[in-house]
Amino acid sequence: MLRNVRLAATYFASVSVLALVTATTNTPALAGDEGVIHTRYDGVTNDLLTAGLGKSGLGSATPPSFADPLNPTAEELRRLAIYNNYRALVDPTPGGGFGTLYGPNVTANGTVTTSEGLIAGDEYIAFQKGGGGKTRVTMMVQVPDGFSPTASCIITAPSSGSRGVYGAIATAGEWGLKHGCAVAYTDKGTGTGADDLQNNTVDLIRGQRADAAQAGDDSNFTAAISDGERAAFNAATPNRFAFKHAHSQQNPEQDWGQNVLRSIKFAFEVLNDKFKGQGVAFDKRNTIVIASSVSNGGGASARAVEQDDEHLIDGLAVGEPNVNPKFTSKFTIVQPSGQTFAAHSRPLIDYTTLIDVFQGCASAAPANATAPLNLAPSPTRCANLRAAGLLTSTTPTDQANEAQKILNDFGIQPEQNVVAPGYWFAFVHQAISVTYANAYSRSSVLDNLCNFSFGATNASGAPIALAPAGEAQIFGLSNGIPPTSGVNLINNVAPGGPKEDRASTPDQDLAGALCLRSLALGRDAATGAALSKAAAKQAESIEESVEEITASGNLHGIPSIFVAGRNDAILPLNFASRAYFGLNNIVEGSQSPLHYYEVTNAQHLDSFNQFGPIPGLKLQGYSELLIPLHRYFIQAMDLMYDHLRNGRPLPPSQVVHTTPRGPGAPPITLANVPPIADAPAPNVQITFAGGQVRIPN
């Protein structure tokens, strides 16, 4: 269970990619790329969607194996990556809807079949290189055999989170392949770039490990440090990793929108090469393009629409998008409680570091006593927050209640309270805070920002070398943001020596959390005092990077859908989807093209919905309390496609009220998840008027 929780919270040595390209493809290299790897999948022994595993294999709790675990082939790594990425984005259990509401065996029109759901077609993968060769953005296009040249369509599938190029396979990927569309994937310049600094090994484009020096430009990511710096770093902090999202020093998020646009162009080039000689040329005039995906991928697609100067995109349909809207005081949000909220549109680094400071204490609040997976509340964190002057209460219970109130007063909706303790246990916000602080500050792995590093640890928490099989398979196991695939967060200054962060101190490393929070604020988080010169420079870099990724709210009239869950404990709605809806209405006024659907009893990580009550503990199960938001992502895609293809009007913005499965979590049915209504009652419609985003109960 813990392995799966962490996944949700969550090349061969001397052969270059160029050699593989020469052997496997006749597709011409694209501008800015050095080669395209083309693989044909027959839909019988292997396929685009499931890597040959089918519905049964993806639904199995047993992951695929390797002929030689120490020397996995590229196809074996691909299969493991698809297995883990698919299961990390949806609830893979039948009771939660897998195989009935969604899954490879459910057809494009929703018919449940006995099929394994394999999809034949062609896959094309390449690096786009830029920034003087410093950046590596993986692009991939899948063209199913069901693609129709006379009704052509492209769906974008930028990866969610920090995942590799298969990170959206379960969401936009599955929808596009089932509907006969080409799917344009990108890892957004994050992905599984894991540089083992001790052994000097890196990932190549299809996941096999190589010596960094031999890999050269074919490396997915190699930390920008000299041999001497690496040797000194290893001597001081052995057995550590650099990860691409955290340590590229590129702030890759600033380019996520452009990455999506580039993936669309890649798709057009692939289609025109594949179908050349058939009397058809594909371009934006004869091909429907829907920008899609969820979470970070959804945010990337929204940014692509904002930046689409060439008018490549026809529609936008995204789930729980990670957008950082530009703040304006021209609107407020009227929440279901009736309160008016004005401090919306905060950037992710602000609210995630706040949660990182207070959630361990808030998890101990009596109201959270039965929250699912609430296995890491910390009264010691509470006591030390008071000692730091950040809480005023004197008893543990009052301190925990005060911490929870601080979070909710900040703008995190109360519905996330029941979800967040399990996320804290799974180390979600802690991992996000470390990775994004590194990325936004453009820190080198050498900096050990806030005394954090990445590495494997033993049973007592001390750093050790990652097991050889784990390293060989890291492409298929990792979500790109430690703790993942055996690589953990390490507190370098733990008492007694470096130790895995979550158990490094009795207060769960409050000092590390406060350091990250201080960088996000630009001042000492506890005292308000000025930062040191070095820390102030890091904070300034974070502020500049946040400005680079801030969304404008201008969708240029492109039909758009946002779907989000009211219980989202990673991207609180007041700072993301609700706030973007308000900003877009300010920017585009009565011409706003954005339709916003907010779903009750739905959270950010559907994969957590598989976890029920834990025997012997009085904790509820996610399975009892929450329904799959993925159901509504699928409907949003259906609505957008029907709108663009057939002119069907998009339903008004609305709250969709769902019914949890309840005690014992009986199998989900359509009664639990009613559709987005074409004509919702006035009392459930989300509206914008008089400078207010009005959210019904």
PDB file of C-alpha atoms in Angstrom, residues 274-507:
ATOM      1  CA  LYS A 274       3.112   9.090 -42.377  1.00  0.00           C
ATOM      2  CA  PHE A 275       0.374   9.861 -44.911  1.00  0.00           C
ATOM      3  CA  LYS A 276       2.493  11.430 -47.631  1.00  0.00           C
ATOM      4  CA  GLY A 277       1.475  10.367 -51.104  1.00  0.00           C
ATOM      5  CA  GLN A 278      -2.177   9.927 -50.098  1.00  0.00           C
ATOM      6  CA  GLY A 279      -3.321  13.294 -51.388  1.00  0.00           C
ATOM      7  CA  VAL A 280      -3.854  14.966 -48.021  1.00  0.00           C
ATOM      8  CA  ALA A 281      -1.800  17.503 -46.112  1.00  0.00           C
ATOM      9  CA  PHE A 282      -2.647  18.061 -42.462  1.00  0.00           C
ATOM     10  CA  ASP A 283      -2.691  21.530 -40.966  1.00  0.00           C
ATOM     11  CA  LYS A 284      -4.714  23.675 -38.599  1.00  0.00           C
ATOM     12  CA  ARG A 285      -7.396  24.274 -41.246  1.00  0.00           C
ATOM     13  CA  ASN A 286      -8.473  20.638 -41.587  1.00  0.00           C
ATOM     14  CA  THR A 287      -7.563  19.142 -38.197  1.00  0.00           C
ATOM     15  CA  ILE A 288      -9.308  19.603 -34.862  1.00  0.00           C
ATOM     16  CA  VAL A 289      -6.749  20.270 -32.129  1.00  0.00           C
ATOM     17  CA  ILE A 290      -7.804  19.993 -28.483  1.00  0.00           C
ATOM     18  CA  ALA A 291      -5.322  21.030 -25.819  1.00  0.00           C
ATOM     19  CA  SER A 292      -5.830  18.717 -22.882  1.00  0.00           C
ATOM     20  CA  SER A 293      -4.418  16.773 -19.884  1.00  0.00           C
ATOM     21  CA  VAL A 294      -4.669  17.175 -16.110  1.00  0.00           C
ATOM     22  CA  SER A 295      -2.789  18.881 -13.262  1.00  0.00           C
ATOM     23  CA  ASN A 296       0.568  20.247 -14.488  1.00  0.00           C
ATOM     24  CA  GLY A 297      -0.303  18.977 -17.952  1.00  0.00           C
ATOM     25  CA  GLY A 298      -3.618  20.805 -17.842  1.00  0.00           C
ATOM     26  CA  GLY A 299      -1.872  23.984 -16.760  1.00  0.00           C
ATOM     27  CA  ALA A 300       0.619  23.582 -19.598  1.00  0.00           C
ATOM     28  CA  SER A 301      -2.207  23.264 -22.123  1.00  0.00           C
ATOM     29  CA  ALA A 302      -3.948  26.347 -20.726  1.00  0.00           C
ATOM     30  CA  ARG A 303      -0.715  28.289 -21.082  1.00  0.00           C
ATOM     31  CA  ALA A 304      -0.364  26.967 -24.636  1.00  0.00           C
ATOM     32  CA  VAL A 305      -3.734  28.477 -25.521  1.00  0.00           C
ATOM     33  CA  GLU A 306      -2.640  31.796 -24.017  1.00  0.00           C
ATOM     34  CA  GLN A 307       0.562  31.713 -26.104  1.00  0.00           C
ATOM     35  CA  ASP A 308      -0.892  30.275 -29.335  1.00  0.00           C
ATOM     36  CA  ASP A 309       0.057  33.050 -31.750  1.00  0.00           C
ATOM     37  CA  GLU A 310      -0.281  30.681 -34.726  1.00  0.00           C
ATOM     38  CA  HIS A 311      -3.858  29.654 -33.834  1.00  0.00           C
ATOM     39  CA  LEU A 312      -3.064  25.939 -33.785  1.00  0.00           C
ATOM     40  CA  ILE A 313      -5.528  25.091 -30.992  1.00  0.00           C
ATOM     41  CA  ASP A 314      -9.300  24.866 -31.490  1.00  0.00           C
ATOM     42  CA  GLY A 315     -10.384  23.981 -27.973  1.00  0.00           C
ATOM     43  CA  LEU A 316      -9.160  23.460 -24.422  1.00  0.00           C
ATOM     44  CA  ALA A 317     -10.435  20.797 -22.007  1.00  0.00           C
ATOM     45  CA  VAL A 318      -8.401  20.171 -18.865  1.00  0.00           C
ATOM     46  CA  GLY A 319      -8.788  18.667 -15.431  1.00  0.00           C
ATOM     47  CA  GLU A 320      -7.576  20.234 -12.163  1.00  0.00           C
ATOM     48  CA  PRO A 321      -5.067  22.439 -14.019  1.00  0.00           C
ATOM     49  CA  ASN A 322      -2.000  23.783 -12.242  1.00  0.00           C
ATOM     50  CA  VAL A 323      -2.402  27.410 -13.268  1.00  0.00           C
ATOM     51  CA  ASN A 324      -0.909  30.364 -11.416  1.00  0.00           C
ATOM     52  CA  PRO A 325      -3.268  33.204 -12.396  1.00  0.00           C
ATOM     53  CA  LYS A 326      -2.066  36.784 -12.307  1.00  0.00           C
ATOM     54  CA  PHE A 327      -3.618  38.480  -9.293  1.00  0.00           C
ATOM     55  CA  THR A 328      -6.064  41.311  -9.782  1.00  0.00           C
ATOM     56  CA  SER A 329      -8.215  42.990  -7.174  1.00  0.00           C
ATOM     57  CA  LYS A 330     -10.960  43.465  -9.767  1.00  0.00           C
ATOM     58  CA  PHE A 331     -12.802  40.369  -8.577  1.00  0.00           C
ATOM     59  CA  THR A 332     -13.496  38.378  -5.438  1.00  0.00           C
ATOM     60  CA  ILE A 333     -14.751  34.850  -4.887  1.00  0.00           C
ATOM     61  CA  VAL A 334     -17.986  34.223  -3.015  1.00  0.00           C
ATOM     62  CA  GLN A 335     -17.557  30.760  -1.569  1.00  0.00           C
ATOM     63  CA  PRO A 336     -20.223  28.193  -0.673  1.00  0.00           C
ATOM     64  CA  SER A 337     -20.072  29.421   2.919  1.00  0.00           C
ATOM     65  CA  GLY A 338     -21.234  32.824   1.716  1.00  0.00           C
ATOM     66  CA  GLN A 339     -17.982  34.511   2.669  1.00  0.00           C
ATOM     67  CA  THR A 340     -16.277  36.821   0.211  1.00  0.00           C
ATOM     68  CA  PHE A 341     -12.662  35.893  -0.463  1.00  0.00           C
ATOM     69  CA  ALA A 342     -10.299  38.487  -1.894  1.00  0.00           C
ATOM     70  CA  ALA A 343      -6.824  36.966  -1.359  1.00  0.00           C
ATOM     71  CA  HIS A 344      -7.082  34.569  -4.290  1.00  0.00           C
ATOM     72  CA  SER A 345      -4.607  33.775  -7.096  1.00  0.00           C
ATOM     73  CA  ARG A 346      -1.613  32.954  -4.918  1.00  0.00           C
ATOM     74  CA  PRO A 347       1.190  31.026  -6.680  1.00  0.00           C
ATOM     75  CA  LEU A 348       1.809  27.369  -5.923  1.00  0.00           C
ATOM     76  CA  ILE A 349       5.112  28.017  -4.139  1.00  0.00           C
ATOM     77  CA  ASP A 350       3.256  30.240  -1.662  1.00  0.00           C
ATOM     78  CA  TYR A 351       0.475  27.908  -0.622  1.00  0.00           C
ATOM     79  CA  THR A 352       2.384  24.631  -0.874  1.00  0.00           C
ATOM     80  CA  THR A 353       5.148  25.860   1.452  1.00  0.00           C
ATOM     81  CA  LEU A 354       2.508  27.126   3.904  1.00  0.00           C
ATOM     82  CA  ILE A 355       0.905  23.681   3.922  1.00  0.00           C
ATOM     83  CA  ASP A 356       4.364  22.158   4.330  1.00  0.00           C
ATOM     84  CA  VAL A 357       4.831  24.158   7.527  1.00  0.00           C
ATOM     85  CA  PHE A 358       1.430  23.637   9.172  1.00  0.00           C
ATOM     86  CA  GLN A 359      -0.129  20.398   7.871  1.00  0.00           C
ATOM     87  CA  GLY A 360       1.810  18.022  10.125  1.00  0.00           C
ATOM     88  CA  CYS A 361       0.324  19.838  13.090  1.00  0.00           C
ATOM     89  CA  ALA A 362      -3.138  20.313  11.559  1.00  0.00           C
ATOM     90  CA  SER A 363      -3.351  16.569  10.949  1.00  0.00           C
ATOM     91  CA  ALA A 364      -3.519  16.162  14.745  1.00  0.00           C
ATOM     92  CA  ALA A 365      -6.717  18.229  15.004  1.00  0.00           C
ATOM     93  CA  PRO A 366      -9.650  16.249  16.446  1.00  0.00           C
ATOM     94  CA  ALA A 367     -11.734  16.987  13.352  1.00  0.00           C
ATOM     95  CA  ASN A 368      -9.133  15.108  11.313  1.00  0.00           C
ATOM     96  CA  ALA A 369      -8.898  12.136  13.658  1.00  0.00           C
ATOM     97  CA  THR A 370     -10.568   9.726  11.226  1.00  0.00           C
ATOM     98  CA  ALA A 371      -9.229  11.228   7.981  1.00  0.00           C
ATOM     99  CA  PRO A 372      -8.012   8.601   5.500  1.00  0.00           C
ATOM    100  CA  LEU A 373      -4.348   7.616   5.837  1.00  0.00           C
ATOM    101  CA  ASN A 374      -3.863  10.097   8.684  1.00  0.00           C
ATOM    102  CA  LEU A 375      -0.797   8.197   9.855  1.00  0.00           C
ATOM    103  CA  ALA A 376       1.693  11.019  10.476  1.00  0.00           C
ATOM    104  CA  PRO A 377       0.199  13.721  12.715  1.00  0.00           C
ATOM    105  CA  SER A 378       2.886  15.483  14.732  1.00  0.00           C
ATOM    106  CA  PRO A 379       2.173  17.055  18.123  1.00  0.00           C
ATOM    107  CA  THR A 380       5.914  17.807  18.269  1.00  0.00           C
ATOM    108  CA  ARG A 381       5.563  19.876  15.090  1.00  0.00           C
ATOM    109  CA  CYS A 382       2.762  21.748  16.871  1.00  0.00           C
ATOM    110  CA  ALA A 383       4.875  22.409  19.944  1.00  0.00           C
ATOM    111  CA  ASN A 384       7.829  23.640  17.915  1.00  0.00           C
ATOM    112  CA  LEU A 385       5.607  25.877  15.799  1.00  0.00           C
ATOM    113  CA  ARG A 386       4.535  27.514  19.039  1.00  0.00           C
ATOM    114  CA  ALA A 387       8.143  27.798  20.149  1.00  0.00           C
ATOM    115  CA  ALA A 388       8.904  29.538  16.858  1.00  0.00           C
ATOM    116  CA  GLY A 389       6.109  32.036  17.490  1.00  0.00           C
ATOM    117  CA  LEU A 390       3.880  30.734  14.697  1.00  0.00           C
ATOM    118  CA  LEU A 391       1.181  29.371  17.021  1.00  0.00           C
ATOM    119  CA  THR A 392      -0.138  30.956  20.209  1.00  0.00           C
ATOM    120  CA  SER A 393      -2.150  28.099  21.719  1.00  0.00           C
ATOM    121  CA  THR A 394      -0.702  26.170  24.657  1.00  0.00           C
ATOM    122  CA  THR A 395      -2.322  22.717  24.520  1.00  0.00           C
ATOM    123  CA  PRO A 396      -1.635  20.177  21.750  1.00  0.00           C
ATOM    124  CA  THR A 397      -5.292  20.042  20.739  1.00  0.00           C
ATOM    125  CA  ASP A 398      -5.651  23.808  20.557  1.00  0.00           C
ATOM    126  CA  GLN A 399      -2.389  24.068  18.631  1.00  0.00           C
ATOM    127  CA  ALA A 400      -3.597  21.558  16.046  1.00  0.00           C
ATOM    128  CA  ASN A 401      -6.916  23.370  15.701  1.00  0.00           C
ATOM    129  CA  GLU A 402      -5.076  26.671  15.329  1.00  0.00           C
ATOM    130  CA  ALA A 403      -2.846  25.237  12.599  1.00  0.00           C
ATOM    131  CA  GLN A 404      -5.890  23.996  10.709  1.00  0.00           C
ATOM    132  CA  LYS A 405      -7.549  27.394  11.050  1.00  0.00           C
ATOM    133  CA  ILE A 406      -4.451  29.129   9.674  1.00  0.00           C
ATOM    134  CA  LEU A 407      -4.635  26.953   6.568  1.00  0.00           C
ATOM    135  CA  ASN A 408      -8.354  27.514   6.043  1.00  0.00           C
ATOM    136  CA  ASP A 409      -8.184  31.248   6.739  1.00  0.00           C
ATOM    137  CA  PHE A 410      -5.446  31.444   4.114  1.00  0.00           C
ATOM    138  CA  GLY A 411      -7.989  30.301   1.521  1.00  0.00           C
ATOM    139  CA  ILE A 412      -7.760  26.529   1.479  1.00  0.00           C
ATOM    140  CA  GLN A 413     -11.331  25.308   1.381  1.00  0.00           C
ATOM    141  CA  PRO A 414     -12.537  23.182   4.325  1.00  0.00           C
ATOM    142  CA  GLU A 415     -13.389  20.279   1.995  1.00  0.00           C
ATOM    143  CA  GLN A 416      -9.666  19.595   1.564  1.00  0.00           C
ATOM    144  CA  ASN A 417      -9.127  19.090   5.285  1.00  0.00           C
ATOM    145  CA  VAL A 418     -10.156  15.434   5.179  1.00  0.00           C
ATOM    146  CA  VAL A 419      -7.901  14.707   2.200  1.00  0.00           C
ATOM    147  CA  ALA A 420      -4.739  16.532   3.263  1.00  0.00           C
ATOM    148  CA  PRO A 421      -3.590  14.356   6.210  1.00  0.00           C
ATOM    149  CA  GLY A 422      -3.130  11.384   3.903  1.00  0.00           C
ATOM    150  CA  TYR A 423      -1.203  13.536   1.462  1.00  0.00           C
ATOM    151  CA  TRP A 424       1.019  14.638   4.343  1.00  0.00           C
ATOM    152  CA  PHE A 425       1.658  11.003   5.256  1.00  0.00           C
ATOM    153  CA  ALA A 426       2.510  10.262   1.607  1.00  0.00           C
ATOM    154  CA  PHE A 427       4.949  13.212   1.619  1.00  0.00           C
ATOM    155  CA  VAL A 428       3.186  15.026  -1.225  1.00  0.00           C
ATOM    156  CA  HIS A 429       3.482  18.667  -0.156  1.00  0.00           C
ATOM    157  CA  GLN A 430       6.936  18.163   1.282  1.00  0.00           C
ATOM    158  CA  ALA A 431       8.178  16.800  -2.051  1.00  0.00           C
ATOM    159  CA  ILE A 432       6.463  19.518  -4.076  1.00  0.00           C
ATOM    160  CA  SER A 433       7.916  22.244  -1.867  1.00  0.00           C
ATOM    161  CA  VAL A 434      11.491  20.991  -2.244  1.00  0.00           C
ATOM    162  CA  THR A 435      11.306  20.385  -5.995  1.00  0.00           C
ATOM    163  CA  TYR A 436       9.622  23.668  -6.901  1.00  0.00           C
ATOM    164  CA  ALA A 437      11.810  25.755  -4.601  1.00  0.00           C
ATOM    165  CA  ASN A 438      14.845  24.268  -6.335  1.00  0.00           C
ATOM    166  CA  ALA A 439      13.346  24.764  -9.787  1.00  0.00           C
ATOM    167  CA  TYR A 440      12.193  28.347  -9.235  1.00  0.00           C
ATOM    168  CA  SER A 441      15.444  29.393  -7.543  1.00  0.00           C
ATOM    169  CA  ARG A 442      17.366  27.745 -10.403  1.00  0.00           C
ATOM    170  CA  SER A 443      19.490  25.996  -7.815  1.00  0.00           C
ATOM    171  CA  SER A 444      22.218  23.540  -8.668  1.00  0.00           C
ATOM    172  CA  VAL A 445      22.263  20.149  -7.020  1.00  0.00           C
ATOM    173  CA  LEU A 446      25.487  21.400  -5.423  1.00  0.00           C
ATOM    174  CA  ASP A 447      23.521  24.000  -3.463  1.00  0.00           C
ATOM    175  CA  ASN A 448      21.686  21.472  -1.265  1.00  0.00           C
ATOM    176  CA  LEU A 449      18.911  24.068  -1.030  1.00  0.00           C
ATOM    177  CA  CYS A 450      17.657  24.354   2.559  1.00  0.00           C
ATOM    178  CA  ASN A 451      19.913  21.373   3.376  1.00  0.00           C
ATOM    179  CA  PHE A 452      17.858  18.941   1.289  1.00  0.00           C
ATOM    180  CA  SER A 453      19.297  16.339  -1.050  1.00  0.00           C
ATOM    181  CA  PHE A 454      17.992  13.299  -2.935  1.00  0.00           C
ATOM    182  CA  GLY A 455      19.189   9.724  -2.412  1.00  0.00           C
ATOM    183  CA  ALA A 456      18.315   6.195  -1.379  1.00  0.00           C
ATOM    184  CA  THR A 457      18.236   5.420   2.341  1.00  0.00           C
ATOM    185  CA  ASN A 458      18.419   2.314   4.510  1.00  0.00           C
ATOM    186  CA  ALA A 459      15.992   1.142   7.181  1.00  0.00           C
ATOM    187  CA  SER A 460      17.404   3.629   9.685  1.00  0.00           C
ATOM    188  CA  GLY A 461      17.201   6.486   7.192  1.00  0.00           C
ATOM    189  CA  ALA A 462      20.911   6.828   6.399  1.00  0.00           C
ATOM    190  CA  PRO A 463      21.927   7.494   2.776  1.00  0.00           C
ATOM    191  CA  ILE A 464      23.011   4.429   0.793  1.00  0.00           C
ATOM    192  CA  ALA A 465      23.518   3.530  -2.848  1.00  0.00           C
ATOM    193  CA  LEU A 466      20.306   2.843  -4.751  1.00  0.00           C
ATOM    194  CA  ALA A 467      19.933  -0.879  -5.481  1.00  0.00           C
ATOM    195  CA  PRO A 468      21.268  -1.674  -8.975  1.00  0.00           C
ATOM    196  CA  ALA A 469      17.929  -3.061 -10.171  1.00  0.00           C
ATOM    197  CA  GLY A 470      16.130   0.004  -8.863  1.00  0.00           C
ATOM    198  CA  GLU A 471      18.463   2.292 -10.745  1.00  0.00           C
ATOM    199  CA  ALA A 472      18.226   0.238 -13.935  1.00  0.00           C
ATOM    200  CA  GLN A 473      14.416   0.485 -13.802  1.00  0.00           C
ATOM    201  CA  ILE A 474      14.091   4.082 -12.611  1.00  0.00           C
ATOM    202  CA  PHE A 475      12.573   5.255 -15.916  1.00  0.00           C
ATOM    203  CA  GLY A 476       9.626   2.915 -15.384  1.00  0.00           C
ATOM    204  CA  LEU A 477       9.262   3.564 -11.660  1.00  0.00           C
ATOM    205  CA  SER A 478       9.852   7.270 -11.122  1.00  0.00           C
ATOM    206  CA  ASN A 479       7.330  10.100 -11.143  1.00  0.00           C
ATOM    207  CA  GLY A 480      10.162  12.641 -11.400  1.00  0.00           C
ATOM    208  CA  ILE A 481       9.763  14.168  -7.945  1.00  0.00           C
ATOM    209  CA  PRO A 482      11.395  12.372  -4.978  1.00  0.00           C
ATOM    210  CA  PRO A 483      10.509  10.562  -2.845  1.00  0.00           C
ATOM    211  CA  THR A 484      10.051   8.163  -5.759  1.00  0.00           C
ATOM    212  CA  SER A 485      11.477   4.912  -7.088  1.00  0.00           C
ATOM    213  CA  GLY A 486      13.631   4.342  -4.020  1.00  0.00           C
ATOM    214  CA  VAL A 487      15.083   7.877  -3.999  1.00  0.00           C
ATOM    215  CA  ASN A 488      14.059   9.864  -0.916  1.00  0.00           C
ATOM    216  CA  LEU A 489      14.367  13.371   0.449  1.00  0.00           C
ATOM    217  CA  ILE A 490      17.322  13.593   2.812  1.00  0.00           C
ATOM    218  CA  ASN A 491      17.867  16.127   5.578  1.00  0.00           C
ATOM    219  CA  ASN A 492      21.604  16.755   5.330  1.00  0.00           C
ATOM    220  CA  VAL A 493      21.814  18.395   8.761  1.00  0.00           C
ATOM    221  CA  ALA A 494      19.799  15.914  10.786  1.00  0.00           C
ATOM    222  CA  PRO A 495      21.145  15.227  14.292  1.00  0.00           C
ATOM    223  CA  GLY A 496      23.660  12.416  14.073  1.00  0.00           C
ATOM    224  CA  GLY A 497      24.167  12.798  10.347  1.00  0.00           C
ATOM    225  CA  PRO A 498      22.122  12.929   7.130  1.00  0.00           C
ATOM    226  CA  LYS A 499      18.856  11.042   7.330  1.00  0.00           C
ATOM    227  CA  GLU A 500      15.653  10.513   5.393  1.00  0.00           C
ATOM    228  CA  ASP A 501      13.700  13.713   5.896  1.00  0.00           C
ATOM    229  CA  ARG A 502      10.366  12.509   7.239  1.00  0.00           C
ATOM    230  CA  ALA A 503      12.021  10.811  10.236  1.00  0.00           C
ATOM    231  CA  SER A 504      15.088  13.016  10.550  1.00  0.00           C
ATOM    232  CA  THR A 505      13.871  15.011  13.569  1.00  0.00           C
ATOM    233  CA  PRO A 506      11.052  14.619  16.114  1.00  0.00           C
ATOM    234  CA  ASP A 507       9.218  17.567  14.507  1.00  0.00           C
TER     235      ASP A 507
END
